[in-house]
Amino acid sequence: VDFLPVERVLQIGSAKGVARLLQRAGRSGHAPGRTSRVTLVPTHSLELLEAAAARRAVLARRIEARRSPARPLDVLVQHLVTVALGGGFVPDDLLAEVRGAHAYRDLAPAHWQWCLDFVRRGGPSLTAYPEYRRVAPDEAGVWRVPDARLARRHRMSIGTIVSDASMTVRYWGKGAAATVLGTVEESFIARLSRGDCFLFGGRLLELVRVHEMTAYVRRATAGRAAVPRWNGGKMPLSSELADAMRLELDDAESGCFESPEMQRLQPLLALQARWSALPVAGRLLAETLRSREGHHLFLYPFAGRQVHLGIASLLAWRVGRGSAATFSMAVNDYGLELLSPQPVDWGALLADAPGAARLFGADDLLGDLVASLNAAELAQRRFREIARVSGLVFQGFPGAGKSARQLQASSGLFYQVFRQHDPQNLLLGQAEEEVLRQELEVDRLAAALARLRADSLVVRFLARPSPFAFPLLIERLREKLSTEKLRDRIERMLRDLERAADAPPPVRRRRRGGDVPAVATPAAAAK
């Protein structure tokens, strides 16, 4: 959208990032000397906090950095063929030009030579196939595309735009039994391993297998762990906006509510402080709750959905290694929930310094993360986009493009061939690195874990869900109930919470040594 008459942009819901909000605001007042205006329309109460934090970050010029990719070799391979089509190139001259781009400023000679070999003969495993001999030097030493057919195919693939695909969810079976249930984000299914369960369309399903772009499932037994699916995972809360939110909560803790948004949010934050505590900077707030569903743990790292999914999976994996336990997970941009039907003394686990260090520690972080999130499957699916950009997979002619299923089948074949016969293929390494840096955000996850280790722990045993915990419960219920039942359930839960909020504070009992809260233990909180 780039129209001069646009006077104001309405941002429905949070933009989840400061730079993203400014970019969208810039679509109004699009002329020299004109003012850009944006109005944020929150979709729930806590987005008032995000709105106040966004204003604070903009005024402080705390804007997210635009980080350049690190040596994307698939793009370089495509560029080599493109330049060869445009008159050819001399390798030494082109290398100096390529290193002038920030992303390739430290491109190693070995990586450059590998790319030249890849476009010339397809690398060690594809030498026998003429269609991968895309560029060759002529008698003058200039590298050109020698085949007109390969040149036409490449021109139709220049500037490839990749995006996340959807996967079909189908019952495992034959004939009429193999019913299609719907579609789900590929990035979600790729994180699951065979036997994992998830909620979909009100059904608890167990993943049987994944073939190309279809996830085969069967009904799971009641009480099994469930991971709710979620959409929009490509825009998690940014670190800059999260930091500004914690500063707003710091001000709220000290009784400062300057902005209109924080003034409207004051009653909710007062209730959070009354029932639990505010998750301010320097404080790791852990809330535990016992319910008919089991034992809940709520944490609030304020690190975005993807990082919270990684932390939740990591904690479940590490706790499960010490004792048999089954967990369901729910995440949003503010925090995460772990639910276990078996008793888990989260207060004791987190209060024990060596135990907490093991849970949030950086030791073998990559190994535990890869094991808990099925990173091998993620890498194979990431490789599909790399294969498209690098020209390994032809996407089809205009009007007859290949489907995502066909592209996945073709790229999956290359992935397996390279793994078996060319394990040092640099495109494989790129796929694994992009999964860690982009899909799992391992750098941001490691920073979040380091901050959690440094924060002072505050454990609260809840008698009922706190205002910050309530959205996490709804996140999990969203897939468990139909729309009508979910609305009724939420309204009933809200009525119960509002009655509890209007009730007087709990009576404090006198004990030797001073006052203690009426709810001080998990057992008392469950009553």
PDB file of C-alpha atoms in Angstrom, residues 17-216:
ATOM      1  CA  GLY A  17       7.978  -5.147  16.722  1.00  0.00           C
ATOM      2  CA  VAL A  18       8.993  -1.484  16.781  1.00  0.00           C
ATOM      3  CA  ALA A  19      10.445  -1.381  13.256  1.00  0.00           C
ATOM      4  CA  ARG A  20       7.409  -3.207  11.884  1.00  0.00           C
ATOM      5  CA  LEU A  21       5.074  -0.665  13.492  1.00  0.00           C
ATOM      6  CA  LEU A  22       7.058   2.285  12.116  1.00  0.00           C
ATOM      7  CA  GLN A  23       7.109   0.747   8.643  1.00  0.00           C
ATOM      8  CA  ARG A  24       3.336   0.336   8.675  1.00  0.00           C
ATOM      9  CA  ALA A  25       2.815   3.840  10.053  1.00  0.00           C
ATOM     10  CA  GLY A  26       4.913   5.138   7.148  1.00  0.00           C
ATOM     11  CA  ARG A  27       2.199   4.100   4.709  1.00  0.00           C
ATOM     12  CA  SER A  28       0.297   7.225   5.792  1.00  0.00           C
ATOM     13  CA  GLY A  29       1.418  10.782   5.103  1.00  0.00           C
ATOM     14  CA  HIS A  30       3.513   9.428   2.256  1.00  0.00           C
ATOM     15  CA  ALA A  31       5.003  12.683   0.976  1.00  0.00           C
ATOM     16  CA  PRO A  32       7.828  15.048   1.988  1.00  0.00           C
ATOM     17  CA  GLY A  33       6.876  17.143   5.007  1.00  0.00           C
ATOM     18  CA  ARG A  34       3.740  15.158   5.854  1.00  0.00           C
ATOM     19  CA  THR A  35       3.228  13.400   9.190  1.00  0.00           C
ATOM     20  CA  SER A  36       2.636   9.662   9.438  1.00  0.00           C
ATOM     21  CA  ARG A  37      -0.060   8.582  11.893  1.00  0.00           C
ATOM     22  CA  VAL A  38      -0.957   5.172  13.256  1.00  0.00           C
ATOM     23  CA  THR A  39      -3.648   4.082  15.709  1.00  0.00           C
ATOM     24  CA  LEU A  40      -3.240   0.794  17.561  1.00  0.00           C
ATOM     25  CA  VAL A  41      -6.447  -1.156  18.101  1.00  0.00           C
ATOM     26  CA  PRO A  42      -5.776  -3.771  20.817  1.00  0.00           C
ATOM     27  CA  THR A  43      -7.498  -7.140  20.529  1.00  0.00           C
ATOM     28  CA  HIS A  44      -7.019  -8.004  24.223  1.00  0.00           C
ATOM     29  CA  SER A  45      -6.054  -6.217  27.429  1.00  0.00           C
ATOM     30  CA  LEU A  46      -2.348  -7.037  27.465  1.00  0.00           C
ATOM     31  CA  GLU A  47      -1.918  -5.443  24.040  1.00  0.00           C
ATOM     32  CA  LEU A  48      -2.437  -2.136  25.869  1.00  0.00           C
ATOM     33  CA  LEU A  49       0.884  -2.938  27.533  1.00  0.00           C
ATOM     34  CA  GLU A  50       2.442  -3.581  24.117  1.00  0.00           C
ATOM     35  CA  ALA A  51       1.040  -0.277  22.826  1.00  0.00           C
ATOM     36  CA  ALA A  52       2.545   1.686  25.727  1.00  0.00           C
ATOM     37  CA  ALA A  53       5.842  -0.154  25.296  1.00  0.00           C
ATOM     38  CA  ALA A  54       5.873   0.536  21.547  1.00  0.00           C
ATOM     39  CA  ARG A  55       5.476   4.283  22.145  1.00  0.00           C
ATOM     40  CA  ARG A  56       8.256   4.161  24.733  1.00  0.00           C
ATOM     41  CA  ALA A  57      10.601   2.292  22.375  1.00  0.00           C
ATOM     42  CA  VAL A  58       9.882   4.641  19.450  1.00  0.00           C
ATOM     43  CA  LEU A  59      10.612   7.736  21.554  1.00  0.00           C
ATOM     44  CA  ALA A  60      13.842   6.136  22.799  1.00  0.00           C
ATOM     45  CA  ARG A  61      14.761   5.091  19.221  1.00  0.00           C
ATOM     46  CA  ARG A  62      15.032   1.473  20.364  1.00  0.00           C
ATOM     47  CA  ILE A  63      14.457  -0.094  16.953  1.00  0.00           C
ATOM     48  CA  GLU A  64      15.307  -3.636  15.918  1.00  0.00           C
ATOM     49  CA  ALA A  65      18.460  -4.083  13.870  1.00  0.00           C
ATOM     50  CA  ARG A  66      18.116  -5.513  10.387  1.00  0.00           C
ATOM     51  CA  ARG A  67      20.587  -8.389  10.443  1.00  0.00           C
ATOM     52  CA  SER A  68      22.048  -9.580   7.180  1.00  0.00           C
ATOM     53  CA  PRO A  69      22.082 -13.313   6.404  1.00  0.00           C
ATOM     54  CA  ALA A  70      25.467 -14.959   6.875  1.00  0.00           C
ATOM     55  CA  ARG A  71      26.855 -16.282   3.564  1.00  0.00           C
ATOM     56  CA  PRO A  72      23.670 -17.785   2.043  1.00  0.00           C
ATOM     57  CA  LEU A  73      25.301 -20.067  -0.507  1.00  0.00           C
ATOM     58  CA  ASP A  74      22.044 -20.909  -2.298  1.00  0.00           C
ATOM     59  CA  VAL A  75      21.706 -17.236  -3.264  1.00  0.00           C
ATOM     60  CA  LEU A  76      25.358 -17.116  -4.327  1.00  0.00           C
ATOM     61  CA  VAL A  77      24.922 -20.190  -6.537  1.00  0.00           C
ATOM     62  CA  GLN A  78      21.913 -18.583  -8.227  1.00  0.00           C
ATOM     63  CA  HIS A  79      23.876 -15.345  -8.673  1.00  0.00           C
ATOM     64  CA  LEU A  80      26.773 -17.168 -10.349  1.00  0.00           C
ATOM     65  CA  VAL A  81      24.461 -18.667 -12.969  1.00  0.00           C
ATOM     66  CA  THR A  82      22.708 -15.307 -13.472  1.00  0.00           C
ATOM     67  CA  VAL A  83      25.996 -13.458 -14.061  1.00  0.00           C
ATOM     68  CA  ALA A  84      27.138 -16.235 -16.392  1.00  0.00           C
ATOM     69  CA  LEU A  85      23.958 -15.638 -18.406  1.00  0.00           C
ATOM     70  CA  GLY A  86      24.579 -11.899 -18.548  1.00  0.00           C
ATOM     71  CA  GLY A  87      27.845 -12.018 -20.440  1.00  0.00           C
ATOM     72  CA  GLY A  88      29.900 -14.341 -18.269  1.00  0.00           C
ATOM     73  CA  PHE A  89      32.409 -13.763 -15.481  1.00  0.00           C
ATOM     74  CA  VAL A  90      36.019 -14.297 -14.507  1.00  0.00           C
ATOM     75  CA  PRO A  91      36.087 -15.982 -11.060  1.00  0.00           C
ATOM     76  CA  ASP A  92      38.784 -13.808  -9.454  1.00  0.00           C
ATOM     77  CA  ASP A  93      37.125 -10.577 -10.569  1.00  0.00           C
ATOM     78  CA  LEU A  94      33.667 -11.695  -9.454  1.00  0.00           C
ATOM     79  CA  LEU A  95      34.951 -12.854  -6.052  1.00  0.00           C
ATOM     80  CA  ALA A  96      36.118  -9.325  -5.238  1.00  0.00           C
ATOM     81  CA  GLU A  97      32.695  -7.986  -6.222  1.00  0.00           C
ATOM     82  CA  VAL A  98      30.822 -10.597  -4.170  1.00  0.00           C
ATOM     83  CA  ARG A  99      32.897  -9.846  -1.079  1.00  0.00           C
ATOM     84  CA  GLY A 100      31.763  -6.249  -1.401  1.00  0.00           C
ATOM     85  CA  ALA A 101      28.318  -7.380  -0.230  1.00  0.00           C
ATOM     86  CA  HIS A 102      28.004  -7.371   3.564  1.00  0.00           C
ATOM     87  CA  ALA A 103      26.601 -10.911   3.709  1.00  0.00           C
ATOM     88  CA  TYR A 104      29.680 -12.294   1.919  1.00  0.00           C
ATOM     89  CA  ARG A 105      32.355  -9.989   3.337  1.00  0.00           C
ATOM     90  CA  ASP A 106      34.210 -12.922   4.935  1.00  0.00           C
ATOM     91  CA  LEU A 107      33.477 -15.553   2.275  1.00  0.00           C
ATOM     92  CA  ALA A 108      36.220 -18.169   2.549  1.00  0.00           C
ATOM     93  CA  PRO A 109      38.159 -19.197  -0.587  1.00  0.00           C
ATOM     94  CA  ALA A 110      37.141 -22.826   0.017  1.00  0.00           C
ATOM     95  CA  HIS A 111      33.446 -21.874   0.027  1.00  0.00           C
ATOM     96  CA  TRP A 112      33.895 -19.836  -3.164  1.00  0.00           C
ATOM     97  CA  GLN A 113      35.609 -22.743  -4.872  1.00  0.00           C
ATOM     98  CA  TRP A 114      32.841 -25.097  -3.729  1.00  0.00           C
ATOM     99  CA  CYS A 115      30.199 -22.838  -5.306  1.00  0.00           C
ATOM    100  CA  LEU A 116      32.136 -22.718  -8.583  1.00  0.00           C
ATOM    101  CA  ASP A 117      32.399 -26.502  -8.596  1.00  0.00           C
ATOM    102  CA  PHE A 118      28.693 -26.833  -7.774  1.00  0.00           C
ATOM    103  CA  VAL A 119      27.515 -24.750 -10.750  1.00  0.00           C
ATOM    104  CA  ARG A 120      30.077 -26.382 -13.047  1.00  0.00           C
ATOM    105  CA  ARG A 121      29.333 -30.060 -12.340  1.00  0.00           C
ATOM    106  CA  GLY A 122      26.827 -30.284  -9.462  1.00  0.00           C
ATOM    107  CA  GLY A 123      29.378 -31.287  -6.867  1.00  0.00           C
ATOM    108  CA  PRO A 124      30.708 -34.815  -6.263  1.00  0.00           C
ATOM    109  CA  SER A 125      27.301 -36.539  -6.223  1.00  0.00           C
ATOM    110  CA  LEU A 126      25.708 -34.993  -9.361  1.00  0.00           C
ATOM    111  CA  THR A 127      28.641 -35.092 -11.781  1.00  0.00           C
ATOM    112  CA  ALA A 128      26.988 -37.709 -14.009  1.00  0.00           C
ATOM    113  CA  TYR A 129      23.904 -35.557 -14.734  1.00  0.00           C
ATOM    114  CA  PRO A 130      24.244 -33.014 -17.594  1.00  0.00           C
ATOM    115  CA  GLU A 131      21.424 -30.741 -16.318  1.00  0.00           C
ATOM    116  CA  TYR A 132      23.592 -29.750 -13.345  1.00  0.00           C
ATOM    117  CA  ARG A 133      26.524 -28.646 -15.520  1.00  0.00           C
ATOM    118  CA  ARG A 134      25.047 -25.180 -15.689  1.00  0.00           C
ATOM    119  CA  VAL A 135      28.186 -23.054 -16.103  1.00  0.00           C
ATOM    120  CA  ALA A 136      31.511 -23.780 -17.781  1.00  0.00           C
ATOM    121  CA  PRO A 137      34.603 -21.706 -18.721  1.00  0.00           C
ATOM    122  CA  ASP A 138      35.217 -21.029 -22.398  1.00  0.00           C
ATOM    123  CA  GLU A 139      38.596 -20.961 -24.122  1.00  0.00           C
ATOM    124  CA  ALA A 140      39.188 -17.396 -22.853  1.00  0.00           C
ATOM    125  CA  GLY A 141      38.543 -18.392 -19.227  1.00  0.00           C
ATOM    126  CA  VAL A 142      35.159 -16.640 -19.064  1.00  0.00           C
ATOM    127  CA  TRP A 143      32.459 -18.706 -17.340  1.00  0.00           C
ATOM    128  CA  ARG A 144      29.186 -18.875 -19.307  1.00  0.00           C
ATOM    129  CA  VAL A 145      25.997 -20.962 -19.530  1.00  0.00           C
ATOM    130  CA  PRO A 146      26.628 -23.362 -22.442  1.00  0.00           C
ATOM    131  CA  ASP A 147      23.098 -24.792 -22.813  1.00  0.00           C
ATOM    132  CA  ALA A 148      20.143 -22.703 -24.071  1.00  0.00           C
ATOM    133  CA  ARG A 149      17.629 -25.018 -22.355  1.00  0.00           C
ATOM    134  CA  LEU A 150      19.322 -24.578 -18.974  1.00  0.00           C
ATOM    135  CA  ALA A 151      19.431 -20.827 -19.589  1.00  0.00           C
ATOM    136  CA  ARG A 152      15.647 -20.702 -20.149  1.00  0.00           C
ATOM    137  CA  ARG A 153      14.969 -22.719 -17.001  1.00  0.00           C
ATOM    138  CA  HIS A 154      17.190 -20.476 -14.917  1.00  0.00           C
ATOM    139  CA  ARG A 155      15.552 -17.270 -16.173  1.00  0.00           C
ATOM    140  CA  MET A 156      12.191 -18.578 -14.951  1.00  0.00           C
ATOM    141  CA  SER A 157      13.605 -19.186 -11.451  1.00  0.00           C
ATOM    142  CA  ILE A 158      15.486 -15.916 -10.878  1.00  0.00           C
ATOM    143  CA  GLY A 159      14.323 -14.055  -7.780  1.00  0.00           C
ATOM    144  CA  THR A 160      12.640 -17.040  -6.143  1.00  0.00           C
ATOM    145  CA  ILE A 161      10.353 -16.036  -3.259  1.00  0.00           C
ATOM    146  CA  VAL A 162       9.856 -18.746  -0.663  1.00  0.00           C
ATOM    147  CA  SER A 163       7.218 -18.990   2.054  1.00  0.00           C
ATOM    148  CA  ASP A 164       5.934 -21.443   4.622  1.00  0.00           C
ATOM    149  CA  ALA A 165       3.603 -24.067   3.185  1.00  0.00           C
ATOM    150  CA  SER A 166       0.584 -25.812   4.662  1.00  0.00           C
ATOM    151  CA  MET A 167       0.386 -29.544   5.259  1.00  0.00           C
ATOM    152  CA  THR A 168      -2.675 -31.738   4.898  1.00  0.00           C
ATOM    153  CA  VAL A 169      -3.751 -33.566   8.064  1.00  0.00           C
ATOM    154  CA  ARG A 170      -5.220 -36.966   7.155  1.00  0.00           C
ATOM    155  CA  TYR A 171      -6.274 -40.025   9.133  1.00  0.00           C
ATOM    156  CA  TRP A 172      -3.962 -43.020   8.748  1.00  0.00           C
ATOM    157  CA  GLY A 173      -5.810 -45.710   6.809  1.00  0.00           C
ATOM    158  CA  LYS A 174      -7.096 -46.791   3.418  1.00  0.00           C
ATOM    159  CA  GLY A 175     -10.059 -45.724   1.341  1.00  0.00           C
ATOM    160  CA  ALA A 176     -12.835 -43.906   3.184  1.00  0.00           C
ATOM    161  CA  ALA A 177     -10.963 -44.251   6.477  1.00  0.00           C
ATOM    162  CA  ALA A 178      -8.237 -41.874   5.247  1.00  0.00           C
ATOM    163  CA  THR A 179     -10.349 -38.783   5.882  1.00  0.00           C
ATOM    164  CA  VAL A 180      -8.789 -35.351   5.393  1.00  0.00           C
ATOM    165  CA  LEU A 181      -9.197 -33.261   8.556  1.00  0.00           C
ATOM    166  CA  GLY A 182      -7.775 -29.976   7.288  1.00  0.00           C
ATOM    167  CA  THR A 183      -4.446 -28.186   6.955  1.00  0.00           C
ATOM    168  CA  VAL A 184      -1.855 -26.977   9.448  1.00  0.00           C
ATOM    169  CA  GLU A 185       1.350 -24.946   9.272  1.00  0.00           C
ATOM    170  CA  GLU A 186       4.273 -26.998   8.008  1.00  0.00           C
ATOM    171  CA  SER A 187       6.606 -25.428  10.583  1.00  0.00           C
ATOM    172  CA  PHE A 188       4.395 -26.777  13.380  1.00  0.00           C
ATOM    173  CA  ILE A 189       4.221 -30.376  12.121  1.00  0.00           C
ATOM    174  CA  ALA A 190       7.952 -30.405  11.375  1.00  0.00           C
ATOM    175  CA  ARG A 191       8.679 -29.875  15.084  1.00  0.00           C
ATOM    176  CA  LEU A 192       6.819 -33.044  16.086  1.00  0.00           C
ATOM    177  CA  SER A 193       8.211 -36.564  16.203  1.00  0.00           C
ATOM    178  CA  ARG A 194       6.353 -39.779  15.490  1.00  0.00           C
ATOM    179  CA  GLY A 195       4.076 -40.563  18.426  1.00  0.00           C
ATOM    180  CA  ASP A 196       3.709 -36.928  19.549  1.00  0.00           C
ATOM    181  CA  CYS A 197       0.145 -35.729  20.056  1.00  0.00           C
ATOM    182  CA  PHE A 198      -1.545 -32.455  19.234  1.00  0.00           C
ATOM    183  CA  LEU A 199      -5.000 -30.913  19.344  1.00  0.00           C
ATOM    184  CA  PHE A 200      -6.621 -30.190  16.003  1.00  0.00           C
ATOM    185  CA  GLY A 201     -10.236 -29.276  15.327  1.00  0.00           C
ATOM    186  CA  GLY A 202     -11.311 -30.440  18.782  1.00  0.00           C
ATOM    187  CA  ARG A 203      -9.617 -33.843  18.356  1.00  0.00           C
ATOM    188  CA  LEU A 204      -6.600 -35.213  20.201  1.00  0.00           C
ATOM    189  CA  LEU A 205      -4.428 -36.735  17.461  1.00  0.00           C
ATOM    190  CA  GLU A 206      -1.240 -38.781  17.415  1.00  0.00           C
ATOM    191  CA  LEU A 207       1.263 -38.244  14.604  1.00  0.00           C
ATOM    192  CA  VAL A 208       1.863 -41.536  12.765  1.00  0.00           C
ATOM    193  CA  ARG A 209       4.127 -40.373   9.945  1.00  0.00           C
ATOM    194  CA  VAL A 210       4.879 -37.470   7.635  1.00  0.00           C
ATOM    195  CA  HIS A 211       5.123 -38.122   3.902  1.00  0.00           C
ATOM    196  CA  GLU A 212       5.885 -35.212   1.603  1.00  0.00           C
ATOM    197  CA  MET A 213       3.181 -32.614   2.426  1.00  0.00           C
ATOM    198  CA  THR A 214       0.789 -34.892   4.334  1.00  0.00           C
ATOM    199  CA  ALA A 215       0.736 -35.595   8.073  1.00  0.00           C
ATOM    200  CA  TYR A 216      -0.916 -38.940   8.818  1.00  0.00           C
TER     201      TYR A 216
END
